[in-house]
PDB file of C-alpha atoms and ligand atoms in Angstrom:
ATOM      1  CA  MET A1258       0.000   0.000   0.000  1.00 48.00           C
ATOM      2  CA  SER A1259       1.326   3.429  -0.855  1.00 48.00           C
ATOM      3  CA  GLN A1260       2.608   5.628   1.926  1.00 55.00           C
ATOM      4  CA  VAL A1261       0.875   8.925   2.630  1.00 59.00           C
ATOM      5  CA  ARG A1262       2.718  11.722   4.338  1.00 61.00           C
ATOM      6  CA  ARG A1263       0.969  12.628   7.560  1.00 60.00           C
ATOM      7  CA  GLN A1264       1.331  15.795   9.535  1.00 62.00           C
ATOM      8  CA  ARG A1265       3.636  15.258  12.474  1.00 60.00           C
ATOM      9  CA  LEU A1266       1.937  15.397  15.845  1.00 60.00           C
ATOM     10  CA  ALA A1267       2.992  18.041  18.331  1.00 58.00           C
ATOM     11  CA  MET A1268       5.556  15.846  20.035  1.00 62.00           C
ATOM     12  CA  SER A1269       9.132  16.523  20.882  1.00 63.00           C
ATOM     13  CA  LYS A1270      11.839  15.137  18.666  1.00 68.00           C
ATOM     14  CA  PRO A1271      14.423  12.806  20.172  1.00 65.00           C
ATOM     15  CA  THR A1272      17.532  14.508  21.375  1.00 66.00           C
ATOM     16  CA  GLU A1273      20.673  13.300  23.015  1.00 69.00           C
ATOM     17  CA  GLY A1274      19.979  13.050  26.726  1.00 63.00           C
ATOM     18  CA  ALA A1275      22.260  12.602  29.710  1.00 61.00           C
ATOM     19  CA  ALA A1276      22.796   8.983  28.741  1.00 62.00           C
ATOM     20  CA  GLY A1277      23.550   9.933  25.124  1.00 67.00           C
ATOM     21  CA  LYS A1278      22.310   8.045  22.108  1.00 80.00           C
ATOM     22  CA  THR A1279      21.296   4.423  22.277  1.00 81.00           C
ATOM     23  CA  GLY A1280      24.748   3.130  21.359  1.00 77.00           C
ATOM     24  CA  THR A1281      25.391  -0.541  20.768  1.00 81.00           C
ATOM     25  CA  TRP A1282      23.494  -2.218  23.593  1.00 82.00           C
ATOM     26  CA  ARG A1283      20.184  -2.631  21.708  1.00 88.00           C
ATOM     27  CA  VAL A1284      19.438  -6.312  21.039  1.00 92.00           C
ATOM     28  CA  PHE A1285      16.469  -6.039  18.659  1.00 95.00           C
ATOM     29  CA  LYS A1286      15.542  -3.377  16.137  1.00 95.00           C
ATOM     30  CA  PRO A1287      12.205  -2.764  14.379  1.00 96.00           C
ATOM     31  CA  VAL A1288      11.919  -3.339  10.641  1.00 95.00           C
ATOM     32  CA  VAL A1289       8.793  -2.034   8.898  1.00 94.00           C
ATOM     33  CA  ASP A1290       7.243  -4.043   6.074  1.00 95.00           C
ATOM     34  CA  LYS A1291       5.939  -1.231   3.874  1.00 91.00           C
ATOM     35  CA  GLU A1292       3.727  -3.665   1.967  1.00 96.00           C
ATOM     36  CA  LYS A1293       1.711  -4.459   5.104  1.00 97.00           C
ATOM     37  CA  CYS A1294       1.791  -0.944   6.570  1.00 96.00           C
ATOM     38  CA  ASN A1295      -1.289   1.245   6.060  1.00 95.00           C
ATOM     39  CA  ALA A1296       0.420   4.384   7.433  1.00 94.00           C
ATOM     40  CA  CYS A1297      -1.973   4.663  10.396  1.00 95.00           C
ATOM     41  CA  GLY A1298       0.752   6.282  12.513  1.00 93.00           C
ATOM     42  CA  LEU A1299       0.097   4.328  15.723  1.00 95.00           C
ATOM     43  CA  CYS A1300       3.733   3.216  15.929  1.00 96.00           C
ATOM     44  CA  GLU A1301       4.838   6.833  15.788  1.00 93.00           C
ATOM     45  CA  MET A1302       2.395   7.763  18.546  1.00 93.00           C
ATOM     46  CA  TYR A1303       3.312   4.897  20.868  1.00 94.00           C
ATOM     47  CA  CYS A1304       7.099   5.035  20.555  1.00 93.00           C
ATOM     48  CA  PRO A1305       8.317   6.239  23.977  1.00 90.00           C
ATOM     49  CA  ASP A1306      11.486   7.645  22.430  1.00 87.00           C
ATOM     50  CA  ASN A1307       9.682   9.337  19.544  1.00 88.00           C
ATOM     51  CA  ALA A1308      12.171   7.608  17.307  1.00 91.00           C
ATOM     52  CA  ILE A1309       9.740   7.133  14.396  1.00 92.00           C
ATOM     53  CA  ASP A1310       9.288  10.146  12.143  1.00 89.00           C
ATOM     54  CA  ALA A1311       6.323  11.233  10.012  1.00 83.00           C
ATOM     55  CA  ASP A1312       7.605   9.145   7.117  1.00 86.00           C
ATOM     56  CA  LEU A1313       7.654   6.107   9.432  1.00 88.00           C
ATOM     57  CA  THR A1314      11.418   5.908   9.334  1.00 92.00           C
ATOM     58  CA  VAL A1315      12.943   4.606  12.551  1.00 92.00           C
ATOM     59  CA  ASP A1316      15.877   6.635  13.878  1.00 91.00           C
ATOM     60  CA  LEU A1317      18.079   3.841  15.168  1.00 91.00           C
ATOM     61  CA  ALA A1318      20.328   6.356  16.939  1.00 91.00           C
ATOM     62  CA  TYR A1319      17.521   6.747  19.489  1.00 90.00           C
ATOM     63  CA  CYS A1320      15.400   3.584  19.174  1.00 93.00           C
ATOM     64  CA  LYS A1321      15.836   1.399  22.286  1.00 92.00           C
ATOM     65  CA  GLY A1322      14.419  -1.726  20.685  1.00 94.00           C
ATOM     66  CA  CYS A1323      11.591  -1.985  23.212  1.00 95.00           C
ATOM     67  CA  GLY A1324       9.185  -3.487  20.669  1.00 97.00           C
ATOM     68  CA  ILE A1325       6.193  -1.348  21.645  1.00 97.00           C
ATOM     69  CA  CYS A1326       5.749  -0.222  18.043  1.00 97.00           C
ATOM     70  CA  ALA A1327       5.636  -3.818  16.834  1.00 98.00           C
ATOM     71  CA  ASN A1328       3.230  -4.740  19.621  1.00 98.00           C
ATOM     72  CA  GLU A1329       0.830  -1.905  18.847  1.00 97.00           C
ATOM     73  CA  CYS A1330       0.883  -2.165  15.043  1.00 98.00           C
ATOM     74  CA  PRO A1331      -2.593  -3.331  13.978  1.00 97.00           C
ATOM     75  CA  LYS A1332      -1.260  -4.666  10.665  1.00 97.00           C
ATOM     76  CA  LYS A1333       1.614  -6.623  12.217  1.00 97.00           C
ATOM     77  CA  ALA A1334       3.860  -4.734   9.814  1.00 97.00           C
ATOM     78  CA  ILE A1335       6.776  -4.330  12.225  1.00 97.00           C
ATOM     79  CA  GLU A1336       9.120  -7.177  12.965  1.00 97.00           C
ATOM     80  CA  MET A1337      11.717  -7.008  15.716  1.00 97.00           C
ATOM     81  CA  VAL A1338      14.911  -8.480  14.328  1.00 97.00           C
ATOM     82  CA  ARG A1339      18.080  -9.269  16.219  1.00 96.00           C
ATOM     83  CA  GLU A1340      20.888  -6.750  15.788  1.00 90.00           C
ATOM     84  CA  GLU A1341      23.974  -7.876  13.909  1.00 84.00           C
ATOM     85  CA  LYS A1342      26.992  -7.263  16.140  1.00 70.00           C
TER      86      LYS A1342
HETATM   87  S1  LIG B1218      11.348  -0.433  19.270  1.00 71.72           S
HETATM   88 FE1  LIG B1218      10.622   1.002  20.880  1.00 71.72          FE
HETATM   89  S2  LIG B1218      12.057   2.721  20.791  1.00 71.72           S
HETATM   90 FE2  LIG B1218      12.296   1.579  18.879  1.00 71.72          FE
HETATM   91  S3  LIG B1218      10.953   2.579  17.405  1.00 71.72           S
HETATM   92 FE3  LIG B1218       9.786   0.874  18.342  1.00 71.72          FE
HETATM   93  S4  LIG B1218       8.691   1.793  20.082  1.00 71.72           S
HETATM   94 FE4  LIG B1218      10.328   3.224  19.468  1.00 71.72          FE
HETATM   95  S1  LIG B1219       1.441   1.018  13.340  1.00 71.72           S
HETATM   96 FE1  LIG B1219       1.924  -0.468  11.708  1.00 71.72          FE
HETATM   97  S2  LIG B1219       0.444  -0.058  10.087  1.00 71.72           S
HETATM   98 FE2  LIG B1219       0.462   1.715  11.454  1.00 71.72          FE
HETATM   99  S3  LIG B1219       1.963   3.152  10.543  1.00 71.72           S
HETATM  100 FE3  LIG B1219       3.056   1.901  12.037  1.00 71.72          FE
HETATM  101  S4  LIG B1219       3.903   0.160  10.839  1.00 71.72           S
HETATM  102 FE4  LIG B1219       2.293   1.103   9.617  1.00 71.72          FE
END
């Protein structure tokens, strides 16, 4: 399904906090299957780190790999895959 650009909600953007960026400790990362995705934006809304932008691109510099986005996706379009080290 084609992606539609949605207006970004009034949320803060991720910035480098006291603990810095995520670094290398993340074990799983989300991968979006754009064929399944209907661009509903729920993943963007639920991400506690606001690491998913309006184009549904995950900023892996800030993503913690919590899996909430994958859990909340109604289309099961996000798979958590193990990081290559
Ligand atoms: S895995 Fe967690 S931190 Fe990463 S994009 Fe999904 S909800 Fe956000
Ligand atoms: S929650 Fe799932 S279907 Fe909705 S925008 Fe995110 S990846 Fe796409």
